[in-house]
């Protein structure tokens, strides 16, 4: 497996040290796919990193399929956050500002698709199934020399295999108000915190009323319900890593496994075990 030069990424010791993402002026990226090819995959191997790797908001002139091969990765947009586990991918059309987080110890993959090869009507963000066969084909193309005609035929087959994922992926919406966005970013980085809304508001020099109104106005839910969604999103990544349910419950701020499992089912419609069985592909050794 080759390792791409992901120089746009910044390594940090802990997720809490990540600076707020700047969406006002995303960096414009150039083309990654060289003619006559249709796609190429950059593979970020974080197995030796001690902390997560982050990219600042940026855009691409081509489409991008983000997918984790091991552990999880996170897509950030100005509207929300999607955490992906193996088997899940997200399609980012050309020109859409986004940022990414690659988990420490994981393998994150970025498949760029030439504009001429984009499937019809794939003009918006969408979840894509990236099963084991598709993953192995993309990695094989990245790592294996082959004649151009064979590479192009394989790339066409891969594009024909792309299909939307019918199973929902947890998306955590974020407030538009920049003052509340800073508070939300803190909660996203610290999902197991047991701070109350009053404590979070005081931490950011805001009134509880301001916070409550912003969450209701911008994302249509209470702070408590939103934080539960944040915790369940973090839980899917930890469960994928093989952490036991009781430990995940504790790390997500729940005192008992039963309370966590009940909350997980309310948010995802499945138990933790059912969710992983239905939605993930176990990473190969």
mmCIF file of C-alpha atoms in Angstrom:
data_model
loop_
_atom_site.group_PDB
_atom_site.id
_atom_site.type_symbol
_atom_site.label_atom_id
_atom_site.label_comp_id
_atom_site.label_asym_id
_atom_site.label_seq_id
_atom_site.Cartn_x
_atom_site.Cartn_y
_atom_site.Cartn_z
ATOM 1 C CA UNK A 1 0.000 0.000 0.000
ATOM 2 C CA UNK A 2 1.499 3.320 -0.972
ATOM 3 C CA UNK A 3 1.193 6.325 1.279
ATOM 4 C CA UNK A 4 0.225 9.607 -0.330
ATOM 5 C CA UNK A 5 1.869 12.917 0.495
ATOM 6 C CA UNK A 6 -0.872 14.487 2.592
ATOM 7 C CA UNK A 7 1.033 17.708 3.247
ATOM 8 C CA UNK A 8 -2.174 19.633 3.791
ATOM 9 C CA UNK A 9 -2.718 17.763 7.057
ATOM 10 C CA UNK A 10 -1.640 18.906 10.494
ATOM 11 C CA UNK A 11 -0.915 16.430 13.279
ATOM 12 C CA UNK A 12 -1.921 17.352 16.821
ATOM 13 C CA UNK A 13 -1.484 15.550 20.121
ATOM 14 C CA UNK A 14 -5.159 15.540 21.066
ATOM 15 C CA UNK A 15 -8.411 16.429 19.389
ATOM 16 C CA UNK A 16 -8.970 19.194 21.926
ATOM 17 C CA UNK A 17 -6.064 21.165 20.526
ATOM 18 C CA UNK A 18 -7.610 21.587 17.100
ATOM 19 C CA UNK A 19 -8.110 25.213 16.127
ATOM 20 C CA UNK A 20 -11.582 26.279 14.929
ATOM 21 C CA UNK A 21 -12.106 25.620 11.220
ATOM 22 C CA UNK A 22 -12.127 28.699 8.996
ATOM 23 C CA UNK A 23 -14.865 28.494 6.362
ATOM 24 C CA UNK A 24 -14.757 32.069 5.049
ATOM 25 C CA UNK A 25 -11.922 31.462 2.553
ATOM 26 C CA UNK A 26 -11.338 27.751 1.871
ATOM 27 C CA UNK A 27 -8.131 26.840 0.068
ATOM 28 C CA UNK A 28 -8.665 25.947 -3.604
ATOM 29 C CA UNK A 29 -7.075 22.647 -4.629
ATOM 30 C CA UNK A 30 -5.933 21.703 -8.106
ATOM 31 C CA UNK A 31 -6.549 18.596 -10.171
ATOM 32 C CA UNK A 32 -5.343 15.239 -8.839
ATOM 33 C CA UNK A 33 -6.309 12.949 -11.751
ATOM 34 C CA UNK A 34 -3.932 12.918 -14.714
ATOM 35 C CA UNK A 35 -5.415 12.309 -18.185
ATOM 36 C CA UNK A 36 -6.449 9.878 -19.557
ATOM 37 C CA UNK A 37 -7.215 8.314 -16.186
ATOM 38 C CA UNK A 38 -10.595 8.624 -14.488
ATOM 39 C CA UNK A 39 -9.693 8.423 -10.805
ATOM 40 C CA UNK A 40 -6.857 8.140 -8.343
ATOM 41 C CA UNK A 41 -6.721 7.300 -4.640
ATOM 42 C CA UNK A 42 -4.556 8.979 -2.003
ATOM 43 C CA UNK A 43 -4.049 6.828 1.075
ATOM 44 C CA UNK A 44 -3.180 8.386 4.421
ATOM 45 C CA UNK A 45 -1.627 5.840 6.784
ATOM 46 C CA UNK A 46 -1.882 7.157 10.323
ATOM 47 C CA UNK A 47 -0.757 3.944 12.012
ATOM 48 C CA UNK A 48 2.354 5.642 13.397
ATOM 49 C CA UNK A 49 0.732 8.905 14.455
ATOM 50 C CA UNK A 50 0.101 9.777 18.099
ATOM 51 C CA UNK A 51 -2.785 12.118 17.388
ATOM 52 C CA UNK A 52 -5.446 12.805 14.768
ATOM 53 C CA UNK A 53 -4.539 14.551 11.492
ATOM 54 C CA UNK A 54 -6.591 17.508 10.303
ATOM 55 C CA UNK A 55 -6.963 19.415 7.066
ATOM 56 C CA UNK A 56 -8.223 22.982 6.947
ATOM 57 C CA UNK A 57 -11.334 23.773 4.852
ATOM 58 C CA UNK A 58 -10.551 23.476 1.143
ATOM 59 C CA UNK A 59 -12.146 22.668 -2.209
ATOM 60 C CA UNK A 60 -11.266 20.485 -5.211
ATOM 61 C CA UNK A 61 -11.841 20.970 -8.924
ATOM 62 C CA UNK A 62 -12.707 17.264 -9.092
ATOM 63 C CA UNK A 63 -15.112 15.088 -7.126
ATOM 64 C CA UNK A 64 -13.892 13.299 -4.010
ATOM 65 C CA UNK A 65 -14.944 10.028 -2.395
ATOM 66 C CA UNK A 66 -13.754 9.887 1.233
ATOM 67 C CA UNK A 67 -13.700 6.467 2.913
ATOM 68 C CA UNK A 68 -11.899 4.842 5.862
ATOM 69 C CA UNK A 69 -10.086 1.539 5.404
ATOM 70 C CA UNK A 70 -9.269 1.157 9.098
ATOM 71 C CA UNK A 71 -10.774 2.895 12.135
ATOM 72 C CA UNK A 72 -12.811 5.990 11.325
ATOM 73 C CA UNK A 73 -12.524 9.388 9.687
ATOM 74 C CA UNK A 74 -14.621 12.540 9.798
ATOM 75 C CA UNK A 75 -15.930 14.897 7.129
ATOM 76 C CA UNK A 76 -16.508 18.495 8.209
ATOM 77 C CA UNK A 77 -18.639 20.932 6.223
ATOM 78 C CA UNK A 78 -19.936 24.346 7.173
ATOM 79 C CA UNK A 79 -23.312 22.728 7.942
ATOM 80 C CA UNK A 80 -22.330 19.656 9.919
ATOM 81 C CA UNK A 81 -20.072 16.727 10.734
ATOM 82 C CA UNK A 82 -20.214 13.145 9.426
ATOM 83 C CA UNK A 83 -18.130 10.420 11.057
ATOM 84 C CA UNK A 84 -17.461 7.462 8.772
ATOM 85 C CA UNK A 85 -16.642 3.885 9.725
ATOM 86 C CA UNK A 86 -15.268 1.195 7.370
ATOM 87 C CA UNK A 87 -17.863 0.355 4.744
ATOM 88 C CA UNK A 88 -19.134 3.925 4.585
ATOM 89 C CA UNK A 89 -18.023 6.695 2.246
ATOM 90 C CA UNK A 90 -19.155 10.202 1.409
ATOM 91 C CA UNK A 91 -19.211 11.780 -2.042
ATOM 92 C CA UNK A 92 -18.063 15.418 -2.165
ATOM 93 C CA UNK A 93 -18.837 17.179 -5.488
ATOM 94 C CA UNK A 94 -16.357 19.596 -7.063
ATOM 95 C CA UNK A 95 -16.139 22.993 -5.426
ATOM 96 C CA UNK A 96 -17.784 22.001 -2.116
ATOM 97 C CA UNK A 97 -15.776 23.355 0.862
ATOM 98 C CA UNK A 98 -14.876 20.617 3.323
ATOM 99 C CA UNK A 99 -12.295 19.552 5.861
ATOM 100 C CA UNK A 100 -11.267 16.120 7.099
ATOM 101 C CA UNK A 101 -10.038 14.423 10.243
ATOM 102 C CA UNK A 102 -8.110 11.147 10.065
ATOM 103 C CA UNK A 103 -8.101 9.154 13.296
ATOM 104 C CA UNK A 104 -4.757 8.155 14.843
ATOM 105 C CA UNK A 105 -3.876 4.560 14.034
ATOM 106 C CA UNK A 106 -6.255 4.463 11.094
ATOM 107 C CA UNK A 107 -6.042 4.406 7.312
ATOM 108 C CA UNK A 108 -8.027 7.133 5.553
ATOM 109 C CA UNK A 109 -8.558 7.068 1.785
ATOM 110 C CA UNK A 110 -9.396 9.841 -0.661
ATOM 111 C CA UNK A 111 -10.474 8.818 -4.148
ATOM 112 C CA UNK A 112 -10.485 11.730 -6.610
ATOM 113 C CA UNK A 113 -12.753 11.398 -9.657
ATOM 114 C CA UNK A 114 -12.210 13.412 -12.834
ATOM 115 C CA UNK A 115 -15.046 15.779 -13.707
ATOM 116 C CA UNK A 116 -15.618 13.933 -16.987
ATOM 117 C CA UNK A 117 -16.232 10.675 -15.072
ATOM 118 C CA UNK A 118 -18.688 11.953 -12.449
ATOM 119 C CA UNK A 119 -21.923 9.890 -12.461
ATOM 120 C CA UNK A 120 -24.986 11.675 -13.792
ATOM 121 C CA UNK A 121 -26.761 13.937 -11.307
ATOM 122 C CA UNK A 122 -24.191 13.356 -8.545
ATOM 123 C CA UNK A 123 -24.062 17.063 -7.798
ATOM 124 C CA UNK A 124 -24.614 17.032 -4.048
ATOM 125 C CA UNK A 125 -23.121 15.407 -0.958
ATOM 126 C CA UNK A 126 -24.281 11.813 -0.587
ATOM 127 C CA UNK A 127 -23.377 8.675 1.326
ATOM 128 C CA UNK A 128 -21.825 5.876 -0.724
ATOM 129 C CA UNK A 129 -21.373 2.178 0.030
ATOM 130 C CA UNK A 130 -17.687 1.268 -0.008
ATOM 131 C CA UNK A 131 -17.672 -2.472 0.610
ATOM 132 C CA UNK A 132 -14.668 -4.725 0.911
ATOM 133 C CA UNK A 133 -14.501 -5.537 -2.815
ATOM 134 C CA UNK A 134 -14.542 -1.871 -3.813
ATOM 135 C CA UNK A 135 -11.931 -1.002 -1.184
ATOM 136 C CA UNK A 136 -9.564 -3.716 -2.353
ATOM 137 C CA UNK A 137 -9.939 -2.708 -5.998
ATOM 138 C CA UNK A 138 -9.090 0.914 -5.217
ATOM 139 C CA UNK A 139 -6.097 -0.059 -3.082
ATOM 140 C CA UNK A 140 -4.926 -2.523 -5.738
ATOM 141 C CA UNK A 141 -5.025 0.219 -8.379
ATOM 142 C CA UNK A 142 -3.034 2.514 -6.106
ATOM 143 C CA UNK A 143 -0.330 -0.034 -5.344
ATOM 144 C CA UNK A 144 0.000 -2.069 -8.545
ATOM 145 C CA UNK A 145 1.655 -1.121 -11.867
ATOM 146 C CA UNK A 146 -0.415 -2.197 -14.885
ATOM 147 C CA UNK A 147 -0.946 -1.341 -18.561
ATOM 148 C CA UNK A 148 -2.985 1.793 -19.201
ATOM 149 C CA UNK A 149 -5.817 -0.036 -20.970
ATOM 150 C CA UNK A 150 -6.256 -2.433 -18.039
ATOM 151 C CA UNK A 151 -6.147 0.424 -15.525
ATOM 152 C CA UNK A 152 -8.792 2.361 -17.432
ATOM 153 C CA UNK A 153 -11.070 -0.689 -17.716
ATOM 154 C CA UNK A 154 -10.753 -1.289 -13.980
ATOM 155 C CA UNK A 155 -11.504 2.346 -13.224
ATOM 156 C CA UNK A 156 -14.659 2.196 -15.358
ATOM 157 C CA UNK A 157 -15.821 -0.896 -13.477
ATOM 158 C CA UNK A 158 -15.229 0.891 -10.159
ATOM 159 C CA UNK A 159 -17.295 3.882 -11.266
ATOM 160 C CA UNK A 160 -20.114 1.548 -12.306
ATOM 161 C CA UNK A 161 -19.974 -0.071 -8.843
ATOM 162 C CA UNK A 162 -20.560 3.192 -6.988
ATOM 163 C CA UNK A 163 -23.977 3.266 -5.363
ATOM 164 C CA UNK A 164 -25.622 5.297 -2.657
ATOM 165 C CA UNK A 165 -25.778 3.841 0.831
ATOM 166 C CA UNK A 166 -29.454 3.270 1.753
ATOM 167 C CA UNK A 167 -28.603 3.168 5.448
ATOM 168 C CA UNK A 168 -28.382 6.558 7.165
ATOM 169 C CA UNK A 169 -25.087 7.815 8.552
ATOM 170 C CA UNK A 170 -25.165 9.989 11.627
ATOM 171 C CA UNK A 171 -24.774 13.635 10.676
ATOM 172 C CA UNK A 172 -24.261 16.143 13.452
ATOM 173 C CA UNK A 173 -25.549 19.571 12.354
ATOM 174 C CA UNK A 174 -23.771 22.647 13.668
ATOM 175 C CA UNK A 175 -25.148 26.122 14.462
ATOM 176 C CA UNK A 176 -24.631 28.983 12.029
ATOM 177 C CA UNK A 177 -24.070 31.609 14.727
ATOM 178 C CA UNK A 178 -20.270 31.859 15.047
ATOM 179 C CA UNK A 179 -20.468 32.330 18.831
ATOM 180 C CA UNK A 180 -22.433 29.112 19.249
ATOM 181 C CA UNK A 181 -20.296 27.344 16.644
ATOM 182 C CA UNK A 182 -17.259 27.790 18.920
ATOM 183 C CA UNK A 183 -19.200 26.201 21.777
ATOM 184 C CA UNK A 184 -20.370 23.370 19.503
ATOM 185 C CA UNK A 185 -16.800 22.709 18.342
ATOM 186 C CA UNK A 186 -15.747 22.342 21.987
ATOM 187 C CA UNK A 187 -18.493 19.786 22.637
ATOM 188 C CA UNK A 188 -17.566 17.867 19.484
ATOM 189 C CA UNK A 189 -13.992 17.614 20.737
ATOM 190 C CA UNK A 190 -15.091 16.580 24.239
ATOM 191 C CA UNK A 191 -18.227 14.395 23.887
ATOM 192 C CA UNK A 192 -17.802 12.716 27.289
ATOM 193 C CA UNK A 193 -17.902 15.996 29.197
ATOM 194 C CA UNK A 194 -20.704 16.135 31.763
ATOM 195 C CA UNK A 195 -20.871 19.940 31.725
ATOM 196 C CA UNK A 196 -24.407 21.286 31.748
ATOM 197 C CA UNK A 197 -25.672 23.783 29.181
ATOM 198 C CA UNK A 198 -25.273 26.435 31.874
ATOM 199 C CA UNK A 199 -21.606 25.504 32.319
ATOM 200 C CA UNK A 200 -20.930 25.432 28.588
ATOM 201 C CA UNK A 201 -22.597 28.826 28.187
ATOM 202 C CA UNK A 202 -20.542 30.335 31.018
ATOM 203 C CA UNK A 203 -17.361 28.841 29.533
ATOM 204 C CA UNK A 204 -18.026 30.833 26.346
ATOM 205 C CA UNK A 205 -19.349 33.981 28.058
ATOM 206 C CA UNK A 206 -22.845 33.403 26.700
ATOM 207 C CA UNK A 207 -26.258 33.380 28.313
ATOM 208 C CA UNK A 208 -28.180 30.121 28.497
ATOM 209 C CA UNK A 209 -31.020 31.836 26.665
ATOM 210 C CA UNK A 210 -28.723 32.743 23.757
ATOM 211 C CA UNK A 211 -27.445 29.165 23.495
ATOM 212 C CA UNK A 212 -30.918 27.647 23.737
ATOM 213 C CA UNK A 213 -32.364 29.953 21.096
ATOM 214 C CA UNK A 214 -29.456 29.407 18.711
ATOM 215 C CA UNK A 215 -29.737 25.621 18.809
ATOM 216 C CA UNK A 216 -33.496 25.789 18.311
ATOM 217 C CA UNK A 217 -33.220 28.327 15.481
ATOM 218 C CA UNK A 218 -30.174 26.983 13.602
ATOM 219 C CA UNK A 219 -30.535 23.207 13.892
ATOM 220 C CA UNK A 220 -34.064 22.665 15.186
ATOM 221 C CA UNK A 221 -33.260 20.751 18.348
ATOM 222 C CA UNK A 222 -32.358 21.315 21.972
ATOM 223 C CA UNK A 223 -28.770 21.373 23.201
ATOM 224 C CA UNK A 224 -29.384 18.157 25.179
ATOM 225 C CA UNK A 225 -30.695 16.275 22.151
ATOM 226 C CA UNK A 226 -27.861 17.616 19.994
ATOM 227 C CA UNK A 227 -25.213 16.529 22.506
ATOM 228 C CA UNK A 228 -26.711 13.035 22.537
ATOM 229 C CA UNK A 229 -26.255 12.955 18.753
ATOM 230 C CA UNK A 230 -22.622 14.055 19.188
ATOM 231 C CA UNK A 231 -22.015 11.267 21.693
ATOM 232 C CA UNK A 232 -23.574 8.604 19.487
ATOM 233 C CA UNK A 233 -21.470 9.747 16.538
ATOM 234 C CA UNK A 234 -18.337 9.377 18.678
ATOM 235 C CA UNK A 235 -19.597 6.004 19.892
ATOM 236 C CA UNK A 236 -19.810 4.547 16.375
ATOM 237 C CA UNK A 237 -16.095 5.210 15.878
ATOM 238 C CA UNK A 238 -15.100 3.671 19.209
ATOM 239 C CA UNK A 239 -17.252 0.600 18.619
ATOM 240 C CA UNK A 240 -15.636 0.146 15.203
ATOM 241 C CA UNK A 241 -12.252 0.094 16.918
ATOM 242 C CA UNK A 242 -13.408 -2.924 18.918
ATOM 243 C CA UNK A 243 -13.840 -1.144 22.245
ATOM 244 C CA UNK A 244 -16.322 -2.921 24.554
ATOM 245 C CA UNK A 245 -19.755 -1.379 24.921
ATOM 246 C CA UNK A 246 -19.343 -0.664 28.640
ATOM 247 C CA UNK A 247 -16.138 1.315 27.989
ATOM 248 C CA UNK A 248 -17.746 3.234 25.112
ATOM 249 C CA UNK A 249 -20.694 4.056 27.365
ATOM 250 C CA UNK A 250 -18.362 5.514 29.982
ATOM 251 C CA UNK A 251 -16.335 7.475 27.431
ATOM 252 C CA UNK A 252 -19.538 8.955 26.010
ATOM 253 C CA UNK A 253 -20.670 10.254 29.371
ATOM 254 C CA UNK A 254 -23.101 7.497 30.434
ATOM 255 C CA UNK A 255 -22.948 5.945 33.882
ATOM 256 C CA UNK A 256 -24.486 2.613 32.828
ATOM 257 C CA UNK A 257 -24.299 0.437 29.741
ATOM 258 C CA UNK A 258 -28.075 0.062 29.630
ATOM 259 C CA UNK A 259 -28.601 3.841 29.560
ATOM 260 C CA UNK A 260 -26.076 4.168 26.749
ATOM 261 C CA UNK A 261 -27.616 1.320 24.714
ATOM 262 C CA UNK A 262 -31.072 2.838 25.089
ATOM 263 C CA UNK A 263 -29.800 6.252 23.975
ATOM 264 C CA UNK A 264 -27.908 4.676 21.064
ATOM 265 C CA UNK A 265 -31.077 2.918 19.885
ATOM 266 C CA UNK A 266 -33.118 6.132 20.142
ATOM 267 C CA UNK A 267 -30.647 7.958 17.889
ATOM 268 C CA UNK A 268 -29.706 5.220 15.399
ATOM 269 C CA UNK A 269 -32.710 2.887 15.517
ATOM 270 C CA UNK A 270 -30.476 -0.068 16.402
ATOM 271 C CA UNK A 271 -28.467 -1.448 19.280
ATOM 272 C CA UNK A 272 -24.686 -0.920 19.160
ATOM 273 C CA UNK A 273 -24.161 -4.511 17.983
ATOM 274 C CA UNK A 274 -26.888 -4.284 15.332
ATOM 275 C CA UNK A 275 -25.534 -0.972 14.060
ATOM 276 C CA UNK A 276 -22.063 -2.377 13.450
ATOM 277 C CA UNK A 277 -23.390 -5.542 11.839
ATOM 278 C CA UNK A 278 -25.621 -3.637 9.416
ATOM 279 C CA UNK A 279 -23.453 -0.636 8.599
ATOM 280 C CA UNK A 280 -19.789 -1.499 8.765
ATOM 281 C CA UNK A 281 -17.197 -3.595 7.001
ATOM 282 C CA UNK A 282 -14.546 -4.991 9.297
ATOM 283 C CA UNK A 283 -11.113 -3.696 8.383
ATOM 284 C CA UNK A 284 -8.705 -6.278 6.983
ATOM 285 C CA UNK A 285 -5.510 -6.949 8.974
#
